[in-house]
CSV table of C-alpha atoms in Angstrom, one decimal:
chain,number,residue,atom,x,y,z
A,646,UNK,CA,-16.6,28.7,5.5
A,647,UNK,CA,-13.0,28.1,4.4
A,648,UNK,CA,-12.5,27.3,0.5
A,649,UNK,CA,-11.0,23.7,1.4
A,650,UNK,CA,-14.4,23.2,3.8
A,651,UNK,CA,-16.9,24.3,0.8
A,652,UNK,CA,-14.5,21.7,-1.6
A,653,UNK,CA,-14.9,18.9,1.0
A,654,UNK,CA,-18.9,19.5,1.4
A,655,UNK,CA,-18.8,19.6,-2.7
A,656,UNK,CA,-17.4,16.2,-2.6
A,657,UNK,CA,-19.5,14.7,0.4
A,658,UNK,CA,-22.6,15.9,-1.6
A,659,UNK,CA,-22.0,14.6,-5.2
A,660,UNK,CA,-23.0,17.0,-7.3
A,661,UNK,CA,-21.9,17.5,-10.8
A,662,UNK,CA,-21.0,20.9,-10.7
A,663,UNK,CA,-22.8,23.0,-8.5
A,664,UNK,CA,-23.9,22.2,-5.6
A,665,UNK,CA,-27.0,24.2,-4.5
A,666,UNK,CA,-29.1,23.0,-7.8
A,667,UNK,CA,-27.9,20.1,-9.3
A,668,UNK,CA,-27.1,20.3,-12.7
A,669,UNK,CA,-28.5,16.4,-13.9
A,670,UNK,CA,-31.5,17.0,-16.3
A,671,UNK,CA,-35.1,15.3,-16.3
A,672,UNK,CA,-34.2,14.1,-19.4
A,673,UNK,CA,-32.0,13.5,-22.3
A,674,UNK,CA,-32.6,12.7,-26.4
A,675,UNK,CA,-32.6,9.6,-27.4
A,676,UNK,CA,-33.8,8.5,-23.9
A,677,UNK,CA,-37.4,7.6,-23.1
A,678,UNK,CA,-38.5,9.2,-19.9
A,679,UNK,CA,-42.1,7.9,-18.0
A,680,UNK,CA,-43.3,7.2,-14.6
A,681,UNK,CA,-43.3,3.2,-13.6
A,682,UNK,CA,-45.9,2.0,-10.7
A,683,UNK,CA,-44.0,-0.1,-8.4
A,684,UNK,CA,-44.8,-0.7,-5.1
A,685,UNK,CA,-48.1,0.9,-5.1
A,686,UNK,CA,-45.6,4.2,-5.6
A,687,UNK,CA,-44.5,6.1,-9.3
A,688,UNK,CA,-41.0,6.2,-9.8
A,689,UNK,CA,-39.7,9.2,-12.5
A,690,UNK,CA,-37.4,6.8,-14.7
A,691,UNK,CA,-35.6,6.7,-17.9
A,692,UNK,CA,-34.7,4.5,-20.2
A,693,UNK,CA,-33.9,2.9,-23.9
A,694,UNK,CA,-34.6,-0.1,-25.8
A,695,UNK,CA,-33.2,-1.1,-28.9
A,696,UNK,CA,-34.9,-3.0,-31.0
A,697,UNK,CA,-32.9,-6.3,-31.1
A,698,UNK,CA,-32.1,-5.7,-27.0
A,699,UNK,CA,-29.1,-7.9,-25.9
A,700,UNK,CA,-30.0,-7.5,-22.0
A,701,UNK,CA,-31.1,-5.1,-19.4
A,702,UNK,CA,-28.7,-3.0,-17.7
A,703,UNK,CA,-30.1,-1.7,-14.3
A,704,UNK,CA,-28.8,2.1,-13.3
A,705,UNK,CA,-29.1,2.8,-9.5
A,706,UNK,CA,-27.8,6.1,-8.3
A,707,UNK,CA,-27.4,7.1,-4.4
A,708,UNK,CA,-27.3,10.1,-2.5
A,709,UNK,CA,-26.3,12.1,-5.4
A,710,UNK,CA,-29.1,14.8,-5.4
A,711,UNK,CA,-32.3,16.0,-7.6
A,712,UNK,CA,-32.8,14.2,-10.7
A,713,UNK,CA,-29.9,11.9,-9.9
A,714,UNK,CA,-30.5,9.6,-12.7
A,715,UNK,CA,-29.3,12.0,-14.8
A,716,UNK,CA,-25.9,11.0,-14.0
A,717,UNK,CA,-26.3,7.5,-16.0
A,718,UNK,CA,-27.6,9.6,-19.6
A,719,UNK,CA,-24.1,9.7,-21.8
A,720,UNK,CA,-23.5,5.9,-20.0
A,721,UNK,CA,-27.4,4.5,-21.1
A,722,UNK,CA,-26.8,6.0,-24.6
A,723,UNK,CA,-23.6,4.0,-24.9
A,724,UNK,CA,-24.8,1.1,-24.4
A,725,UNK,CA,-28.1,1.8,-26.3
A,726,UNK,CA,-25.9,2.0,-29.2
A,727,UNK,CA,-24.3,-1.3,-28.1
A,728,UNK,CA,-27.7,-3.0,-28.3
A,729,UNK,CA,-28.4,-3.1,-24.2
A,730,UNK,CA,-31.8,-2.1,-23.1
A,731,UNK,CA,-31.1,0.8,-20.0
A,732,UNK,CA,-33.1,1.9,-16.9
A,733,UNK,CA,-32.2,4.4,-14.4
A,734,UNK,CA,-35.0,5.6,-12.4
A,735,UNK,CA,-35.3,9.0,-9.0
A,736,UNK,CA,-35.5,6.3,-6.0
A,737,UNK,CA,-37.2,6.1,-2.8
A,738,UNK,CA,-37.2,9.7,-1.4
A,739,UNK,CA,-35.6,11.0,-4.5
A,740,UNK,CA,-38.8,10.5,-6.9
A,741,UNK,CA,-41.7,13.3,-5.8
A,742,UNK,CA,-44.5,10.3,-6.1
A,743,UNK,CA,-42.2,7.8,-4.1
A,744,UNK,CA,-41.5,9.6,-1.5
A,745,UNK,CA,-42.9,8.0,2.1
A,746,UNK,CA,-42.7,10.5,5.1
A,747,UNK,CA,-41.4,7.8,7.4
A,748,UNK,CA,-37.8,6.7,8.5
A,749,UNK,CA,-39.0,2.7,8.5
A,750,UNK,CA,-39.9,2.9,4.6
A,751,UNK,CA,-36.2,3.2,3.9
A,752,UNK,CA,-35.1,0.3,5.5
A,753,UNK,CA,-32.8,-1.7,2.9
A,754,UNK,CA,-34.8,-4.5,2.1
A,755,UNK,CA,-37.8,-2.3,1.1
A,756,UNK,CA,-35.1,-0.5,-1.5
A,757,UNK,CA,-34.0,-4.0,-2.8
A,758,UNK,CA,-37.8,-4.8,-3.6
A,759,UNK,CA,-38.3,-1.4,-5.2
A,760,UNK,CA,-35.3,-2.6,-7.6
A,761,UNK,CA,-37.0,-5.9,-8.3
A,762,UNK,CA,-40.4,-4.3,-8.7
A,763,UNK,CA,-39.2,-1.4,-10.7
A,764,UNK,CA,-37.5,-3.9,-13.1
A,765,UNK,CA,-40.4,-6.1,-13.2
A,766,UNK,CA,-43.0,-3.4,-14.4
A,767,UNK,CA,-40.6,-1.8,-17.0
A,768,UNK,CA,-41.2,-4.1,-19.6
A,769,UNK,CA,-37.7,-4.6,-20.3
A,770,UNK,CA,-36.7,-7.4,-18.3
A,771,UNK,CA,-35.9,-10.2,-20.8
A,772,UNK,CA,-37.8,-13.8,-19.7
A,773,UNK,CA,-34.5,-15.0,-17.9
A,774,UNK,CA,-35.1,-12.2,-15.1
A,775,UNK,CA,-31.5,-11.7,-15.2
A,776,UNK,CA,-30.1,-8.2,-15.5
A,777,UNK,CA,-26.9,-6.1,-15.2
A,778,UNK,CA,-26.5,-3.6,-12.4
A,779,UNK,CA,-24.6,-0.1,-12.7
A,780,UNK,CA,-25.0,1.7,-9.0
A,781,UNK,CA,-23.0,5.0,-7.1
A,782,UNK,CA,-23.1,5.3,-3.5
A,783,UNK,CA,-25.9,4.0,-1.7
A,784,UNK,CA,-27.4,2.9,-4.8
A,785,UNK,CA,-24.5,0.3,-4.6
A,786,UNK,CA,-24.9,0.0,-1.3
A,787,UNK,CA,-28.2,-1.4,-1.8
A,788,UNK,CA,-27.1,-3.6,-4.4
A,789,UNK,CA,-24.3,-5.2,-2.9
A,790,UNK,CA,-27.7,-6.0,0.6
A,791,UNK,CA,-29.7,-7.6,-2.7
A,792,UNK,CA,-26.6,-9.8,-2.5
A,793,UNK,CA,-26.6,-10.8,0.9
A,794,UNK,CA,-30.3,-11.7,0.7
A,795,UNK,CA,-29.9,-14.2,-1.6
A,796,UNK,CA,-32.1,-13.6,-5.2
A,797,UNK,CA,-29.7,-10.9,-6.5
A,798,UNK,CA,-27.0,-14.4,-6.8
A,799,UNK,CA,-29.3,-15.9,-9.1
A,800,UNK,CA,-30.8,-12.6,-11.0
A,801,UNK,CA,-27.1,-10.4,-11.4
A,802,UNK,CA,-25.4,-10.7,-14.9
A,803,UNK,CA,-22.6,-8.1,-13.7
A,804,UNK,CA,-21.9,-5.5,-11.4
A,805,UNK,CA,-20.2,-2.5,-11.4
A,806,UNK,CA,-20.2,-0.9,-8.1
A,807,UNK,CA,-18.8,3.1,-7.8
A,808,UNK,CA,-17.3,4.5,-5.3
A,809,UNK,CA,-18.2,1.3,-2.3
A,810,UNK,CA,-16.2,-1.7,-2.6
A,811,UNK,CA,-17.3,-5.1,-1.3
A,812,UNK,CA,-20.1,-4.0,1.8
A,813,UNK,CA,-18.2,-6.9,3.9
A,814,UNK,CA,-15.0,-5.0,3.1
A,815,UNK,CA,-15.9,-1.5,3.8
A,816,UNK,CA,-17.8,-2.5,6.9
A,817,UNK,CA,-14.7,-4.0,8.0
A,818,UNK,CA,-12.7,-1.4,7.9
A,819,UNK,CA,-15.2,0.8,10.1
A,820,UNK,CA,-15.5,-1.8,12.9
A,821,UNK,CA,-13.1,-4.9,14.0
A,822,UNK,CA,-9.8,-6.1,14.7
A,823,UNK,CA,-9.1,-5.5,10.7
A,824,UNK,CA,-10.6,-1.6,11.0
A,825,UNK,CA,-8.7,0.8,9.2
A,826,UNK,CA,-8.2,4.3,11.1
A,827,UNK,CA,-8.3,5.8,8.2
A,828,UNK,CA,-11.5,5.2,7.0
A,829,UNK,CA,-13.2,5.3,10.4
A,830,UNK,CA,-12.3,9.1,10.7
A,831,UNK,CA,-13.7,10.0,7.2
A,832,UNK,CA,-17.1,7.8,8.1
A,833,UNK,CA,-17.9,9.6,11.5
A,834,UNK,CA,-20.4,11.8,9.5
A,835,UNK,CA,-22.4,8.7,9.0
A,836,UNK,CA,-23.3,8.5,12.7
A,837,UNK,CA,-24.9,12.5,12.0
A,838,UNK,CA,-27.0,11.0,9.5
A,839,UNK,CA,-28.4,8.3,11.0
A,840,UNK,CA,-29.5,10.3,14.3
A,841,UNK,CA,-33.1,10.8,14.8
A,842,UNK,CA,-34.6,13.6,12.8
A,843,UNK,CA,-30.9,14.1,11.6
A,844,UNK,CA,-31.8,17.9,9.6
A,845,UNK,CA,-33.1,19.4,12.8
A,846,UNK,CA,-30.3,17.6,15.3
A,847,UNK,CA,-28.2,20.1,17.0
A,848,UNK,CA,-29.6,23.2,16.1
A,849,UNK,CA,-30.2,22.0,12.7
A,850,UNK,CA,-26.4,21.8,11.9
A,851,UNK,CA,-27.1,19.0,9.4
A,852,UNK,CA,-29.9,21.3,7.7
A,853,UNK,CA,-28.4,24.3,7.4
A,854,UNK,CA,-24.8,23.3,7.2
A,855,UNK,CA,-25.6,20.6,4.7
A,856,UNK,CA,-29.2,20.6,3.5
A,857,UNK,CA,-30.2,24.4,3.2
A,858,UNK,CA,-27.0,26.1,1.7
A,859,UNK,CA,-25.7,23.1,-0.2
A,860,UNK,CA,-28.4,20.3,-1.0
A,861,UNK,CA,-31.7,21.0,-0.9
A,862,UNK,CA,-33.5,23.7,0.2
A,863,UNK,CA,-36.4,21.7,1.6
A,864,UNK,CA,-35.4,20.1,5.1
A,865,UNK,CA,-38.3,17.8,4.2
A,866,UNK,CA,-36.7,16.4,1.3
A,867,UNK,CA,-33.1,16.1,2.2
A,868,UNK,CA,-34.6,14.6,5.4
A,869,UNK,CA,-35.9,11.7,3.2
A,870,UNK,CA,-32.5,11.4,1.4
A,871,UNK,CA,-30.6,11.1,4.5
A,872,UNK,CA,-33.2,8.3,6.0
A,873,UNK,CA,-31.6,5.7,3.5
A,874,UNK,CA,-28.1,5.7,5.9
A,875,UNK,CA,-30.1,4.7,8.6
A,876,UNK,CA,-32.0,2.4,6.5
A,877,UNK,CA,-28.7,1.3,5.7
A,878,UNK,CA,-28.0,0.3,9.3
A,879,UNK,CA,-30.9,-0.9,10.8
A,880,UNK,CA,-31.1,-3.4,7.8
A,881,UNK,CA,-27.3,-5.2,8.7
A,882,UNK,CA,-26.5,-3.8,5.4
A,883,UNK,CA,-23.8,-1.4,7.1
A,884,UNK,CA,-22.0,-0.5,10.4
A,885,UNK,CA,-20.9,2.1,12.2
A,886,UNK,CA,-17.5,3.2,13.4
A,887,UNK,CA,-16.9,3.5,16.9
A,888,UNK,CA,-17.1,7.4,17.6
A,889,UNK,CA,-13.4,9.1,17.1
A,890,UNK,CA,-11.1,11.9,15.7
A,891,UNK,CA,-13.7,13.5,13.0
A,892,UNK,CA,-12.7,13.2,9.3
A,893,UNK,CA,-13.0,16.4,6.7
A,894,UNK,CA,-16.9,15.9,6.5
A,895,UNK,CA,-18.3,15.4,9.7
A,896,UNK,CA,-15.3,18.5,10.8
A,897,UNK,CA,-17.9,20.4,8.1
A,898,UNK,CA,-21.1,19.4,9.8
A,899,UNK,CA,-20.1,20.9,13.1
A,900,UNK,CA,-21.9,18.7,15.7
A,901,UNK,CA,-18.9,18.3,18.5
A,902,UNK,CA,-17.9,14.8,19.5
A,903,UNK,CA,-19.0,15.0,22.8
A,904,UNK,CA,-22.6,16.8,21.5
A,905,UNK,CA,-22.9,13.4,19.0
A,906,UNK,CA,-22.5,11.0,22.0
A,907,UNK,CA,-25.5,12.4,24.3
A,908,UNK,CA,-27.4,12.4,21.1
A,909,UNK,CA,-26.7,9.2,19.1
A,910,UNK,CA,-29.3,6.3,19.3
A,911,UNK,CA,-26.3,3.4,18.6
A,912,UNK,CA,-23.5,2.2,21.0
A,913,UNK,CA,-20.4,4.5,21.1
A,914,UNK,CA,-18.6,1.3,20.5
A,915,UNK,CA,-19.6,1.4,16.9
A,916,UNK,CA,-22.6,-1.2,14.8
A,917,UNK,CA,-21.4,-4.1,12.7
A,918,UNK,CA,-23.1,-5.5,9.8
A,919,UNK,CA,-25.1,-8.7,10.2
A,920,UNK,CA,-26.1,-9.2,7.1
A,921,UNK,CA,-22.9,-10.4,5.2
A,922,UNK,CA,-22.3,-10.9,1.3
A,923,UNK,CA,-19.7,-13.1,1.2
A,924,UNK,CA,-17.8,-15.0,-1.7
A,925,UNK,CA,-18.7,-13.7,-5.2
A,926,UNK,CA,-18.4,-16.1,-8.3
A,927,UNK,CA,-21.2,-16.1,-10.2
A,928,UNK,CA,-20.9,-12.7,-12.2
A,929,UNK,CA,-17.8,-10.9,-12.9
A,930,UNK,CA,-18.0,-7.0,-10.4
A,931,UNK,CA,-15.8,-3.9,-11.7
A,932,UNK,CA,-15.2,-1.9,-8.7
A,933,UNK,CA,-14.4,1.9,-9.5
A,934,UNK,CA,-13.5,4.6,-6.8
A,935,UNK,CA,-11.7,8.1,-6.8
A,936,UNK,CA,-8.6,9.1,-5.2
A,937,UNK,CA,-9.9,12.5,-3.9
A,938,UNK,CA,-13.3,10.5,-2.2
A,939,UNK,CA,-13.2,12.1,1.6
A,940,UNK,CA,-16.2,9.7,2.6
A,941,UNK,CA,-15.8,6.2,1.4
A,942,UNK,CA,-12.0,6.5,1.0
A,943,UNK,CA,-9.9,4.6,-2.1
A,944,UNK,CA,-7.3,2.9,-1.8
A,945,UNK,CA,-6.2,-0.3,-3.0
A,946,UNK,CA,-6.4,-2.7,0.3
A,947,UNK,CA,-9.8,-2.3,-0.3
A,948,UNK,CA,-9.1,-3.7,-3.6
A,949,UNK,CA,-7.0,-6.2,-2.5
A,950,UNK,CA,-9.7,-7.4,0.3
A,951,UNK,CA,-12.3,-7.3,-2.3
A,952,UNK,CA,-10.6,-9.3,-4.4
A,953,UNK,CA,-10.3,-12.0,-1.7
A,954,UNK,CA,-14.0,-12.4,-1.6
A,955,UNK,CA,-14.9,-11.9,-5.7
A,956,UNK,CA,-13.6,-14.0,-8.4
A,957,UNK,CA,-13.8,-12.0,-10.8
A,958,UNK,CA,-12.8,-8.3,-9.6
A,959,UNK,CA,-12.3,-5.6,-12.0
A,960,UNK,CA,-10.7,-2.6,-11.0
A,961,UNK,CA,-10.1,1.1,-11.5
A,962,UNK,CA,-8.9,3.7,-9.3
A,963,UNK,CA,-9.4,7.4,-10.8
A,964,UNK,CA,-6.6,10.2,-10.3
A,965,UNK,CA,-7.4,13.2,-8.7
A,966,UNK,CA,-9.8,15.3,-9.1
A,967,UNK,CA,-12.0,12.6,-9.0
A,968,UNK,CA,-13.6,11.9,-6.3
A,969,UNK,CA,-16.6,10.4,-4.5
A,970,UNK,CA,-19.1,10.8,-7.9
A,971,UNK,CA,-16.9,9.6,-10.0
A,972,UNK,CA,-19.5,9.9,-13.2
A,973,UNK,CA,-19.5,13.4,-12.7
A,974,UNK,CA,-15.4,13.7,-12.3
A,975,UNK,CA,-14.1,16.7,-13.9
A,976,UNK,CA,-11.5,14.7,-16.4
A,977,UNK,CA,-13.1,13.7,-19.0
A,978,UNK,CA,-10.7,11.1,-20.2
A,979,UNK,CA,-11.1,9.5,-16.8
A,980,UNK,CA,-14.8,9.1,-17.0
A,981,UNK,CA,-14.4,8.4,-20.9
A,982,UNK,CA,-12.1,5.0,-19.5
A,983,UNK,CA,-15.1,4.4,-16.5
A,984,UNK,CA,-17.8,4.3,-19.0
A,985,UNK,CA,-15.1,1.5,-21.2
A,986,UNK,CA,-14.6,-0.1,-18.1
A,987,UNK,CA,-18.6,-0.3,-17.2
A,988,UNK,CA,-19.1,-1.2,-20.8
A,989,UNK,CA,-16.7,-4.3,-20.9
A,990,UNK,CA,-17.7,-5.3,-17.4
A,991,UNK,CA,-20.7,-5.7,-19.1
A,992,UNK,CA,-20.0,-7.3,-22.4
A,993,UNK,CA,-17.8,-9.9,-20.7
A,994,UNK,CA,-20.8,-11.9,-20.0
A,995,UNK,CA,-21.8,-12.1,-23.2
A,996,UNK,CA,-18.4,-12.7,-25.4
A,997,UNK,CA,-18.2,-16.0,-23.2
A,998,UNK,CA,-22.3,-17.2,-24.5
């Protein structure tokens, strides 16, 4: 594999800093780490509480590896020292003790209860039932689907979404009149995640090209990680491009075009998404993305068409390196000014009370 290929997959898989063990601890000090029962499931979780708590913020990370809610430590103890209450909890798939061996338990509205009932049995949610959200990837993904179903309107203080802008927006750009070329050649690789037993498809390209030598070395596992894209689409939370020209990641997974269409379950025409967010106005959303993303590419039109359906859009685009995990971006000072911008999302809501 070519040094620009390995680079690419880097990216695509999220990691910190290397990608075949994942660097995010199980824990950090001055964090409280315990297992919460929600949904009849335990989810590893972390989290703090100040004494005099001003609000809950609610950490959701995505396909971002082992351990991934490590990636929301140095961000929790920020605003523990701010007086917000954190939690940032292993998901669906991600957690060893919520972990179902079935492609239908990923379906997106399962992962927004697991949010709700995760909150609800932490003991921090104050009696408002309103909370903050801070999610990466599909973590924000499924955030943005709470939206479109209707309670997250009513429970949301803020949102700061990393790395996906507006769902309506990107989902847009993959499929329509409005599509942007673009972006529907860097998101052909979703359409290798979402086939049917995806690690073994092919000649298990997607397990050992992805899985094995750069993820996870148990197919198992990265299998469950991969089932929340096609939870993703068989919810309406997200489409699918029609199948074209192959972008830098699904170039790196190897299956050929015509190889993808004899084995794809989903119209070569592409999937749109029927469950829509629409207009935003009752919380104030930072959306954060890096230039050097190759699968949910930044750019400011999707700014600018985010802005059109939020009214109160926050926004910062990261220089290169950064990329898709934009936490884990190599700058320092760039993260230093996400974690500000997170922070002030945040604290808007409550310099207006």
């Amino acid at each position: 594999m070519s040094k620009s290929s390995l680079e690419v997959l880097v990216l695509f898989l999220c990691s910190c800093t290397v990608v075949a063990n994942p660097t995010y601890p199980p824990c950090a000090d001055g964090l409280m780490c315990r297992p919460i029962f929600a949904n009849e499931m335990l989810f590893d979780c972390a989290l703090i509480q100040p004494e005099k708590s001003t609000a809950l913020v609610y950490m959701m990370h995505g396909h971002d590896g082992d351990l991934s809610k490590g990636m929301f430590f140095d961000l929790m103890l920020k605003l523990g020292d701010q007086g917000f209450s954190c939690l940032a909890c292993d998901q669906r798939g991600y957690s060893p003790s919520a972990a179902p061996e079935n492609p239908q338990a990923y379906h997106y509205d399962i992962l927004v209860d697991d949010m709700y009932k995760i909150i609800n049995s932490s003991g921090l949610l104050p009696e408002s039932g309103k909370f903050h959200v801070v999610a990466h990837d599909q973590g924000a993904r499924v955030a943005w689907h709470a939206l479109g179903l209707g309670e997250a309107r009513q429970r949301y203080l803020s949102f700061s979404s990393l790395s996906i802008p507006h769902s309506d927006v990107f989902t847009n750009a993959l499929i329509g009149s409005n599509a942007d070329a673009d972006q529907q050649q860097h998101a052909q690789y979703l359409r290798m995640l979402v086939l049917p037993n995806s690690t073994s498809a092919y000649n298990n390209a997607i397990r050992d090209n992805v899985c094995t030598k750069y993820f996870v070395e148990n197919a198992t596992v990265c299998q469950r990680h991969l089932w929340w894209y096609s939870g993703a689409v068989t919810s309406g939370a997200l489409g699918l491009p029609p199948l074209g020209p192959y972008g830098p990641i699904a170039t790196t997974i190897g299956i050929p075009p015509d190889a993808l269409a004899n084995l794809t379950q989903y119209p070569l025409s592409g999937v749109p998404q029927y469950v829509m967010v629409g207009y935003i106005y009752e919380f104030p959303v930072l959306y954060a993305c890096g230039v050097s993303d190759t699968a949910d590419v930044c750019k400011t039109l999707f700014r600018d068409e985010s802005a059109k359906r939020i009214s109160s859009l926050q926004y910062l685009q990261m220089a290169a390196p950064c990329g898709h995990n934009v936490l884990g971006c190599s700058d320092a000072n760039q993260v230093a000014q996400l974690h500000e911008d997170i922070i002030d999302n945040i604290m808007s809501v409550h310099t207006k009370e």
